[in-house]
XYZ file of C-alpha atoms in Angstrom:
664
model
C 0.000 0.000 0.000
C 1.326 3.453 -0.949
C 1.201 6.154 1.738
C 1.673 9.916 1.801
C 5.125 10.995 2.917
C 6.679 14.056 4.520
C 9.917 15.448 3.114
C 11.718 18.214 4.999
C 12.974 19.836 1.760
C 11.948 19.556 -1.881
C 15.323 18.021 -2.700
C 15.633 15.873 0.408
C 15.886 12.125 0.181
C 14.757 11.386 3.743
C 10.981 10.997 4.085
C 8.509 10.132 6.824
C 5.557 7.861 6.091
C 2.539 9.826 7.344
C 0.243 6.824 7.682
C 2.805 4.865 9.670
C 3.461 7.943 11.809
C -0.249 8.325 12.595
C -0.530 4.616 13.329
C 2.460 4.898 15.665
C 0.868 7.853 17.450
C -2.426 6.023 17.864
C -0.548 3.158 19.484
C 0.759 5.796 21.906
C -2.892 6.645 22.716
C -2.823 9.907 20.756
C -6.297 10.065 19.265
C -7.513 11.576 16.019
C -8.029 14.292 14.984
C -4.514 15.574 15.473
C -2.306 18.356 14.171
C 1.193 17.171 13.307
C 3.833 19.895 13.186
C 7.099 19.508 11.295
C 9.506 22.216 12.535
C 12.010 21.219 9.848
C 9.681 22.652 7.214
C 9.526 26.140 8.682
C 13.312 26.163 8.977
C 13.475 25.270 5.295
C 10.924 27.963 4.362
C 12.804 30.621 6.330
C 16.078 29.674 4.689
C 14.440 29.680 1.259
C 13.085 33.197 1.815
C 16.497 34.399 2.975
C 18.200 32.735 -0.004
C 15.771 34.369 -2.441
C 16.457 37.832 -1.047
C 20.199 37.169 -0.912
C 20.093 36.214 -4.596
C 18.079 39.331 -5.463
C 20.492 41.531 -3.503
C 23.410 40.142 -5.502
C 21.550 40.372 -8.811
C 20.587 44.023 -8.417
C 23.700 45.153 -6.562
C 21.671 46.147 -3.539
C 23.646 47.961 -0.844
C 21.280 47.198 2.021
C 20.261 43.893 3.595
C 17.222 41.727 4.219
C 15.840 40.976 7.690
C 12.539 39.150 7.821
C 10.058 39.258 10.674
C 7.396 36.681 11.512
C 3.920 38.008 12.435
C 3.037 36.445 15.772
C -0.686 36.647 14.919
C -0.250 33.945 12.259
C 0.497 31.305 14.861
C 1.189 32.110 18.507
C 2.247 28.566 19.393
C 5.158 28.812 21.836
C 7.279 25.998 20.429
C 6.772 27.214 16.885
C 7.913 30.722 17.823
C 10.883 29.338 19.735
C 11.941 27.434 16.625
C 11.496 30.498 14.406
C 13.616 32.660 16.699
C 16.292 29.983 17.043
C 16.430 29.245 13.312
C 16.414 32.954 12.572
C 19.182 33.946 14.964
C 22.025 33.710 12.380
C 20.050 35.806 9.873
C 18.650 38.292 12.423
C 15.071 37.202 11.834
C 12.654 39.109 14.070
C 9.004 39.152 15.120
C 5.972 41.373 14.582
C 3.346 41.989 17.268
C -0.134 43.417 16.808
C -1.474 43.510 20.375
C -0.305 43.767 23.969
C -0.277 39.992 24.573
C 1.638 39.442 21.339
C 4.094 42.175 22.316
C 4.855 40.387 25.578
C 5.328 37.108 23.703
C 7.706 38.746 21.246
C 9.687 40.481 23.994
C 10.223 37.217 25.839
C 11.232 35.392 22.659
C 13.672 38.028 21.372
C 15.709 38.416 24.544
C 19.453 38.254 23.860
C 18.805 38.295 20.109
C 21.109 41.000 18.820
C 20.139 42.588 15.540
C 16.643 41.132 15.192
C 13.888 43.729 15.099
C 10.549 43.735 16.895
C 7.922 45.524 14.805
C 5.154 46.872 17.056
C 2.004 47.129 14.945
C -1.672 47.330 15.830
C -3.711 49.854 17.767
C -1.920 51.111 20.849
C -2.674 52.624 24.217
C -0.300 54.077 26.787
C 0.493 50.672 28.284
C 1.367 49.144 24.902
C 3.682 52.036 24.060
C 5.372 51.967 27.456
C 6.082 48.249 27.100
C 7.554 48.805 23.642
C 9.825 51.530 25.036
C 10.866 49.346 27.966
C 11.813 46.674 25.438
C 14.464 49.016 24.036
C 15.908 49.464 27.508
C 16.093 45.671 27.740
C 18.203 45.539 24.606
C 15.385 44.557 22.223
C 15.296 46.488 18.959
C 11.614 47.469 19.128
C 10.117 49.828 16.553
C 6.786 51.508 17.315
C 4.770 51.761 14.097
C 2.118 54.487 14.160
C -1.262 53.225 12.935
C -3.273 56.302 13.997
C -2.478 59.949 14.580
C -3.716 59.598 18.176
C -0.748 57.351 18.925
C 1.902 59.993 18.253
C 1.188 62.153 21.365
C 1.214 58.993 23.492
C 4.645 58.052 22.136
C 6.040 61.542 22.729
C 4.695 61.668 26.285
C 5.810 58.150 27.235
C 9.307 58.606 25.820
C 9.756 61.742 27.891
C 8.374 60.150 31.045
C 10.495 56.995 30.694
C 13.517 58.847 29.340
C 13.613 56.407 26.427
C 14.416 57.481 22.894
C 11.976 55.614 20.629
C 12.473 54.262 17.152
C 9.324 55.138 15.247
C 7.762 53.854 12.057
C 4.694 54.938 10.119
C 2.227 52.668 8.399
C 1.075 54.115 5.097
C -2.251 53.619 3.380
C -1.139 52.945 -0.168
C -3.495 53.622 -3.049
C -2.537 50.247 -4.533
C -4.992 47.525 -3.576
C -6.041 44.083 -4.739
C -9.484 42.618 -5.270
C -9.111 39.536 -3.078
C -10.667 38.918 0.314
C -7.987 40.970 2.075
C -8.000 43.900 -0.375
C -9.580 46.240 2.188
C -6.214 46.348 3.965
C -5.099 49.166 1.656
C -6.653 52.196 0.007
C -8.053 55.419 1.433
C -10.721 53.548 3.409
C -8.318 50.977 4.843
C -8.751 49.988 8.480
C -5.071 50.490 9.275
C -2.465 53.113 8.624
C -1.995 56.807 7.987
C -2.974 58.816 4.947
C -0.354 60.806 3.050
C -1.523 63.994 4.788
C -1.200 62.372 8.195
C 2.303 61.079 7.434
C 3.429 64.602 6.546
C 1.903 65.848 9.810
C 3.861 63.195 11.728
C 7.088 64.417 10.129
C 6.356 68.031 11.046
C 5.364 67.150 14.623
C 8.529 65.116 15.173
C 10.611 67.935 13.725
C 8.997 70.389 16.152
C 9.925 68.097 19.050
C 13.449 67.593 17.703
C 12.725 63.882 17.293
C 12.688 63.527 13.511
C 15.744 61.295 13.806
C 13.486 58.786 15.619
C 11.467 58.190 12.446
C 13.331 55.299 10.832
C 10.824 52.868 9.301
C 8.104 52.901 6.664
C 5.568 50.088 6.753
C 2.812 49.243 4.292
C 0.690 46.190 3.605
C -1.773 45.801 0.731
C -3.295 42.532 1.884
C -2.646 38.881 2.527
C -2.353 36.186 -0.155
C -1.656 38.474 -3.136
C -2.324 36.350 -6.251
C -0.596 38.415 -8.948
C 2.953 39.738 -9.174
C 1.793 42.907 -10.950
C 0.114 44.122 -7.750
C 3.332 43.589 -5.817
C 5.282 45.561 -8.422
C 2.795 48.423 -8.273
C 2.733 48.563 -4.476
C 6.519 48.430 -4.275
C 6.910 51.338 -6.687
C 4.539 53.481 -4.642
C 5.980 52.435 -1.281
C 9.620 52.837 -2.338
C 9.115 56.412 -3.496
C 7.241 57.207 -0.297
C 10.206 55.860 1.686
C 12.624 58.039 -0.267
C 10.497 61.144 0.217
C 10.512 60.632 3.981
C 14.299 60.376 3.911
C 14.515 63.557 1.835
C 12.316 65.344 4.391
C 15.002 64.714 7.008
C 13.881 61.503 8.688
C 16.680 59.110 9.607
C 15.170 56.303 7.548
C 16.770 52.871 7.684
C 14.007 50.254 7.320
C 11.299 49.555 4.782
C 8.800 46.940 5.977
C 6.773 45.818 2.960
C 4.349 43.790 5.062
C 2.869 40.439 4.182
C 1.102 39.312 1.060
C 3.563 36.712 -0.211
C 1.057 34.067 -1.213
C 1.065 30.297 -1.439
C -0.385 27.962 -4.038
C -3.362 26.360 -2.294
C -4.913 24.867 -5.425
C -1.765 23.878 -7.324
C -2.691 25.880 -10.414
C 0.229 28.358 -10.271
C -2.207 30.981 -11.516
C -3.709 34.313 -10.500
C -6.739 32.650 -8.895
C -7.536 33.711 -5.338
C -6.240 30.349 -4.090
C -2.920 30.523 -5.896
C -0.075 32.777 -7.056
C 1.306 33.446 -10.514
C 4.806 34.037 -9.152
C 7.506 32.284 -7.165
C 9.214 33.359 -3.976
C 12.221 34.357 -6.063
C 10.020 36.498 -8.351
C 8.669 38.216 -5.255
C 12.109 38.921 -3.782
C 13.395 40.209 -7.126
C 10.563 42.708 -7.524
C 10.802 43.950 -3.935
C 14.541 44.557 -4.150
C 14.425 46.003 -7.679
C 11.777 48.576 -6.764
C 13.725 49.818 -3.730
C 16.975 49.992 -5.733
C 15.339 51.986 -8.532
C 13.713 54.529 -6.210
C 16.802 55.022 -4.030
C 19.124 55.467 -7.015
C 16.711 57.881 -8.652
C 16.450 60.083 -5.559
C 19.901 59.600 -4.095
C 18.745 57.958 -0.881
C 20.682 55.385 1.133
C 19.319 51.888 0.523
C 17.565 50.529 3.641
C 17.173 47.204 5.375
C 14.221 45.426 3.765
C 11.788 43.531 5.980
C 8.801 41.385 5.102
C 6.039 40.018 7.329
C 5.563 36.769 5.443
C 3.663 34.630 7.924
C 1.435 32.601 5.628
C 4.273 31.769 3.224
C 6.545 30.627 6.057
C 4.295 28.718 8.446
C 1.387 27.307 6.433
C 3.300 24.254 5.247
C 4.636 23.129 8.629
C 1.531 21.368 9.902
C -0.994 18.832 8.676
C -4.374 18.145 10.226
C -5.089 14.403 10.143
C -8.601 13.092 10.771
C -10.546 9.925 10.142
C -13.748 9.240 8.245
C -16.420 7.767 10.505
C -19.116 6.805 8.006
C -20.547 7.673 4.613
C -23.904 8.364 3.008
C -23.755 7.359 -0.650
C -26.164 8.129 -3.480
C -24.737 6.120 -6.356
C -26.475 3.989 -9.001
C -26.365 0.839 -6.894
C -27.993 2.637 -3.959
C -30.649 4.070 -6.265
C -31.418 0.624 -7.714
C -31.594 -1.031 -4.299
C -33.912 1.674 -2.993
C -36.107 1.296 -6.040
C -36.312 -2.474 -5.614
C -37.279 -2.188 -1.965
C -39.817 0.579 -2.506
C -41.390 -1.095 -5.549
C -42.487 -4.059 -3.438
C -46.166 -3.891 -2.483
C -46.490 -0.930 -4.832
C -49.741 1.053 -4.971
C -49.429 1.045 -8.762
C -50.053 -2.175 -10.700
C -48.258 -0.993 -13.818
C -45.267 -2.986 -15.020
C -41.901 -1.230 -14.754
C -39.146 -1.945 -17.259
C -35.793 -0.853 -15.917
C -32.906 0.300 -18.171
C -30.832 -2.454 -19.670
C -27.641 -1.654 -17.756
C -29.196 -3.102 -14.615
C -28.796 -6.893 -14.363
C -31.966 -8.675 -15.434
C -32.232 -10.437 -12.115
C -32.306 -7.085 -10.317
C -35.340 -5.724 -12.151
C -38.253 -5.203 -9.746
C -41.353 -7.354 -10.229
C -44.764 -5.724 -10.632
C -46.853 -5.789 -7.453
C -50.520 -5.512 -6.695
C -51.802 -2.432 -4.899
C -51.883 -2.742 -1.135
C -53.576 0.539 -0.264
C -56.977 1.276 -1.686
C -57.591 4.754 -0.371
C -55.761 6.556 -3.178
C -55.843 3.850 -5.843
C -57.571 6.059 -8.404
C -56.324 9.371 -7.082
C -53.761 11.934 -8.163
C -50.933 10.107 -6.406
C -51.437 6.884 -8.354
C -51.717 8.770 -11.618
C -48.527 10.715 -10.881
C -46.531 7.602 -10.020
C -47.790 5.752 -13.096
C -46.786 8.684 -15.320
C -43.466 8.995 -13.500
C -42.744 5.326 -14.193
C -43.486 5.810 -17.867
C -40.662 8.352 -18.002
C -38.272 5.665 -16.767
C -39.654 2.970 -19.067
C -39.288 5.105 -22.202
C -35.966 6.771 -21.334
C -33.232 6.339 -23.967
C -30.479 8.267 -25.724
C -32.938 10.152 -27.901
C -34.974 11.693 -25.091
C -32.821 11.714 -21.935
C -32.769 15.517 -21.703
C -36.556 15.667 -21.876
C -36.768 12.826 -19.365
C -34.594 14.752 -16.933
C -36.835 17.812 -17.040
C -39.957 15.642 -16.706
C -38.428 13.889 -13.705
C -37.706 17.208 -12.004
C -41.289 18.311 -12.583
C -42.825 15.079 -11.291
C -40.611 15.092 -8.199
C -41.758 18.631 -7.447
C -45.395 17.641 -7.968
C -44.982 14.624 -5.690
C -43.698 16.884 -2.922
C -46.629 19.261 -3.416
C -49.164 16.401 -3.307
C -47.599 15.064 -0.103
C -47.957 18.475 1.522
C -51.662 18.426 0.588
C -52.128 14.955 2.079
C -52.755 13.356 -1.306
C -49.681 11.100 -1.274
C -48.686 8.498 1.282
C -45.219 8.407 2.764
C -44.429 5.225 0.835
C -45.612 6.795 -2.412
C -43.482 9.854 -1.860
C -40.476 7.629 -1.155
C -41.181 5.754 -4.387
C -41.303 9.051 -6.310
C -37.947 10.073 -4.846
C -36.500 6.695 -5.784
C -37.810 6.979 -9.353
C -36.200 10.393 -9.641
C -32.821 9.064 -8.515
C -32.886 6.097 -10.921
C -33.849 8.365 -13.831
C -31.147 10.904 -12.972
C -28.440 8.245 -12.868
C -29.576 7.058 -16.310
C -29.512 10.654 -17.551
C -25.972 11.026 -16.221
C -24.910 7.906 -18.109
C -26.259 9.241 -21.398
C -24.785 12.683 -20.710
C -21.333 11.137 -20.257
C -21.675 9.137 -23.466
C -22.922 12.040 -25.601
C -21.122 14.974 -23.980
C -24.415 16.879 -23.831
C -26.088 18.632 -20.890
C -22.724 19.585 -19.388
C -24.104 22.094 -16.856
C -27.050 19.953 -15.774
C -24.819 16.887 -15.590
C -22.381 18.685 -13.302
C -25.239 19.781 -11.057
C -26.491 16.196 -10.921
C -23.047 14.828 -10.118
C -22.762 17.218 -7.197
C -26.237 16.334 -5.948
C -25.315 12.637 -5.931
C -21.941 13.146 -4.260
C -21.403 11.011 -1.198
C -21.281 12.629 2.224
C -18.277 11.474 4.243
C -18.757 12.098 7.955
C -15.414 13.079 9.445
C -14.095 13.219 13.004
C -13.525 16.944 12.980
C -15.008 20.340 13.766
C -14.659 22.758 10.869
C -15.307 25.656 13.241
C -12.457 24.549 15.512
C -9.774 23.378 13.081
C -10.393 25.113 9.726
C -12.607 28.149 10.400
C -11.478 29.890 7.206
C -13.072 27.093 5.191
C -16.418 28.021 6.701
C -15.990 31.774 7.121
C -14.421 32.850 3.809
C -14.602 29.670 1.691
C -10.830 29.280 1.846
C -9.641 26.305 -0.188
C -7.268 23.846 1.478
C -5.690 20.820 -0.200
C -7.110 17.618 1.279
C -6.096 14.084 0.361
C -5.928 10.561 1.773
C -2.620 9.728 3.432
C -2.807 6.051 2.452
C -4.197 3.745 -0.275
C -2.456 5.969 -2.817
C -1.861 3.001 -5.111
C -5.642 2.607 -5.446
C -7.607 4.835 -7.794
C -10.199 6.844 -5.838
C -13.628 6.660 -7.441
C -16.042 8.254 -4.974
C -16.947 11.931 -5.302
C -17.790 13.304 -1.887
C -18.204 16.287 0.359
C -17.107 16.260 4.000
C -19.482 16.762 6.931
C -18.090 17.468 10.385
C -19.323 16.491 13.858
C -21.120 19.723 14.712
C -24.894 20.116 14.685
C -24.649 22.927 12.164
C -25.424 22.919 8.448
C -22.331 25.057 7.861
C -20.157 22.360 9.412
C -18.986 20.952 6.116
C -16.254 21.243 3.530
C -17.649 21.431 0.015
C -15.048 23.469 -1.851
C -11.769 21.936 -2.863
C -8.891 22.760 -5.187
C -10.162 22.367 -8.738
C -8.589 22.544 -12.157
C -8.070 24.692 -14.062
C -8.195 27.735 -11.805
C -11.511 26.686 -10.315
C -12.884 25.593 -6.990
C -14.271 22.077 -7.053
C -17.426 21.213 -5.147
C -16.394 17.618 -4.448
C -13.280 15.669 -3.554
C -12.501 12.285 -5.089
C -11.803 9.711 -2.382
C -11.742 5.965 -1.904
C -14.685 3.798 -1.021
C -14.678 3.020 2.678
C -13.587 -0.487 3.542
C -15.321 -2.544 6.180
C -13.453 -2.311 9.500
C -10.633 -0.412 7.770
C -9.698 3.087 8.956
C -9.611 5.848 6.373
C -7.427 8.860 7.129
C -7.455 12.222 5.382
C -4.875 14.984 5.696
C -5.672 18.687 5.400
C -2.597 20.672 4.405
C -1.373 24.298 4.355
C -3.376 25.203 7.468
C -0.427 26.113 9.689
C -1.452 29.769 10.056
C -4.496 31.419 11.633
C -6.715 28.317 11.833
C -5.994 27.022 15.326
C -6.078 30.357 17.112
C -9.256 31.499 15.322
C -11.068 28.214 15.901
C -14.143 28.262 18.124
C -15.684 25.771 20.538
C -18.918 25.304 18.588
C -20.822 22.368 20.131
C -17.998 22.399 22.706
C -15.513 20.537 20.557
C -12.147 21.418 22.048
C -8.647 21.840 20.746
C -7.095 18.864 19.005
C -4.010 16.913 19.952
C -0.828 18.526 18.629
C 2.307 16.501 17.933
C 5.768 17.865 17.113
C 7.795 15.589 14.858
C 11.344 16.186 13.711
C 13.053 14.277 10.924
C 16.091 12.228 11.939
C 18.501 10.075 9.965
C 17.284 6.496 9.871
C 19.255 3.913 11.763
C 20.735 0.848 10.065
C 18.262 -2.008 9.632
C 19.922 -4.079 12.330
C 20.200 -1.271 14.843
C 18.106 -1.515 18.004
C 14.733 0.134 17.780
C 14.405 3.620 19.224
C 16.590 6.677 19.515
C 20.337 6.173 19.613
C 22.561 8.771 21.266
C 26.191 9.635 21.634
C 27.624 9.791 25.167
C 27.044 13.551 25.254
C 23.348 12.957 24.655
C 23.272 14.222 21.086
C 20.786 12.359 18.948
C 22.424 10.698 15.953
C 19.679 8.526 14.435
C 16.244 7.068 14.925
C 14.978 3.757 13.644
C 11.837 5.303 12.129
C 13.513 8.336 10.592
C 11.897 10.761 13.004
C 11.591 11.704 16.643
C 8.382 12.658 18.429
C 9.532 15.660 20.434
C 6.330 16.886 22.080
C 2.723 15.789 22.399
C 0.313 18.496 23.561
C -3.008 16.885 24.524
C -6.197 18.378 23.164
C -8.831 19.643 25.557
C -10.895 17.154 27.512
C -14.605 17.555 28.160
C -14.154 19.009 31.648
C -11.598 21.528 30.348
C -13.968 22.731 27.626
C -16.827 22.957 30.107
C -14.750 25.250 32.317
C -14.416 27.729 29.433
C -18.180 28.270 29.604
C -18.284 28.448 33.429
C -19.436 24.884 34.118
C -17.652 23.125 36.953
C -17.086 19.422 36.334
C -17.086 18.633 40.057
C -20.420 20.353 40.624
C -21.919 18.634 37.601
C -20.781 15.203 38.781
C -22.221 15.883 42.238
C -25.575 16.857 40.699
C -25.588 13.693 38.601
C -24.650 11.590 41.646
C -27.605 13.033 43.561
C -29.938 12.229 40.676
C -28.592 8.669 40.570
C -29.076 8.296 44.343
C -32.689 9.436 44.009
C -33.234 6.888 41.234
C -31.796 4.146 43.463
C -34.069 5.207 46.311
C -37.102 5.122 43.999
C -36.123 1.714 42.651
C -35.695 2.794 39.024
C -31.955 2.055 39.170
C -30.081 -0.650 41.015
C -27.031 0.352 43.016
C -24.790 -1.462 40.534
C -26.428 0.343 37.584
C -25.977 3.684 39.319
C -22.295 3.026 39.948
C -21.748 1.970 36.334
C -23.538 5.107 35.155
C -21.424 7.388 37.339
C -18.240 5.614 36.281
C -19.096 6.161 32.605
C -19.988 9.804 33.189
C -16.721 10.413 35.013
C -14.770 8.765 32.203
C -16.550 10.934 29.626
C -15.837 14.040 31.677
C -12.093 13.459 31.397
C -11.977 12.199 27.817
C -11.227 13.803 24.447
C -14.167 15.763 23.020
C -13.966 14.008 19.642
C -15.222 10.534 18.804
C -13.197 7.429 19.526
C -12.110 5.407 16.522
């Protein structure tokens, strides 16, 4: 059986079998669903970004340098941030904070990290600004970026009170904007940043206070997941000239922070679709550096340190959400035929039904005598008889007409049922007739190539529903909230051709708890995913990829499904075949190989039921005491035996301390 594999780099030879890894974790009592993090990937992505900018700097003869920063908001996970800071230490990679809690996280992570910058974004009050100024006294290179004019007086006052000389940046509202979901980030009506008039006022105010030398950074951001390189070029031209003008006005400029926006290819199309990019990381770096070089040379301004806030491009790839399929509802031809056979027995209509020839002769339903007499000559019987005639006469010459007739008769059957003129069995038979006819129509549509739009609609309507052990609202909220497309695929059985078209339904009691948009081709979003048929007593695991940013922290506890298990896995050289199983170490404790090619470094358990209940002010102890009292009353009344009550309480206690997802 072929399984999905993890590779730490595109060129790397060492791989980790994802299915075997999940199986190994389950044997360690780590339940699905789980998020598996691969820190090696983010190290590789950071190095790739640095290499791309280094290459662009050489190509264009750039006199400045590149220092990236990671936006903490993308993923606040402590171990992930520790890895980013550690990997980034040699290249002076910093952090960006957008709130007071994120500022404290960044300050603690960047201690003793010479050269790395801490970009302080977001709306600010006095406390935020004071903490950012204190960071400078602690040796952290914090830069306070003004988002609103109201923040400037607070900075001036706090710097005087704390006797701390600030380094200040301004966030500009560029006129350049893109049409994607995050396009509102820029433009005159943008939520963040200063207008051109306000930036000039900042310069004049700082000059009046003899603090113009404190203004050292320009920041702009035109939106996340920019699909086209032309927008990046346009924004960089505008931003680079704005930077130069600030320098020419006397500011001691030294940094240009071009924000985020470096996109990733969610759908694999390498196009300008909203779920992809029509450029590479190297294209991006080239255009950023080239624009700054051109503007600085034109206006005679010293070339600055370039920073980017590329969170999505760095951290999306480093985790995979693995979950299992619990059951399936299918609506294929075989199901339609079986339903028809069952519902045709004891039919209220005595007309003979001739099924299409592709069904085995032995499977054709036999005519039955009417069982119910109350509607024998009524509208319901007439409708069903006419409906059956559509099926009996359906062939290649009239399948389009048959489809439209079937839709009409199904609608009429529903209307008659609402009026009390159709029995439940008759309505079920009408639905079954409709399904059999539609599957025949689909067959003829495939053979003739006609009815393309209607055929696609039919295919979607007959897609299976795979019920998955997952909460969309907890683990992939962007799929629900903004129809974000994520690549999803099985992590095993990859040597078998998948033949089932399906949508995914989660555990929540909510109609929005589903995934019904998937990467399509070309440049489209597909409504179904092609998966394997479920095997009896065989687990079926799916992996959801590129969800390493935003999803976990934005997830909600809808239906009180808690956080998932998180596992940190690092690739290791495989041991020789005859080596003992497990991790082998040198005397100094340094790991040198692992039998499985990886090491499981951390397992962070997902929330249990009692932990989730506490988040909504329910105390597990009080609840158990209430339930115990109810059980005691039942014992006293004789409705429960003492043994039954004890078993009940034992099961309730076990549930209280168990994972919120289903056992598999």
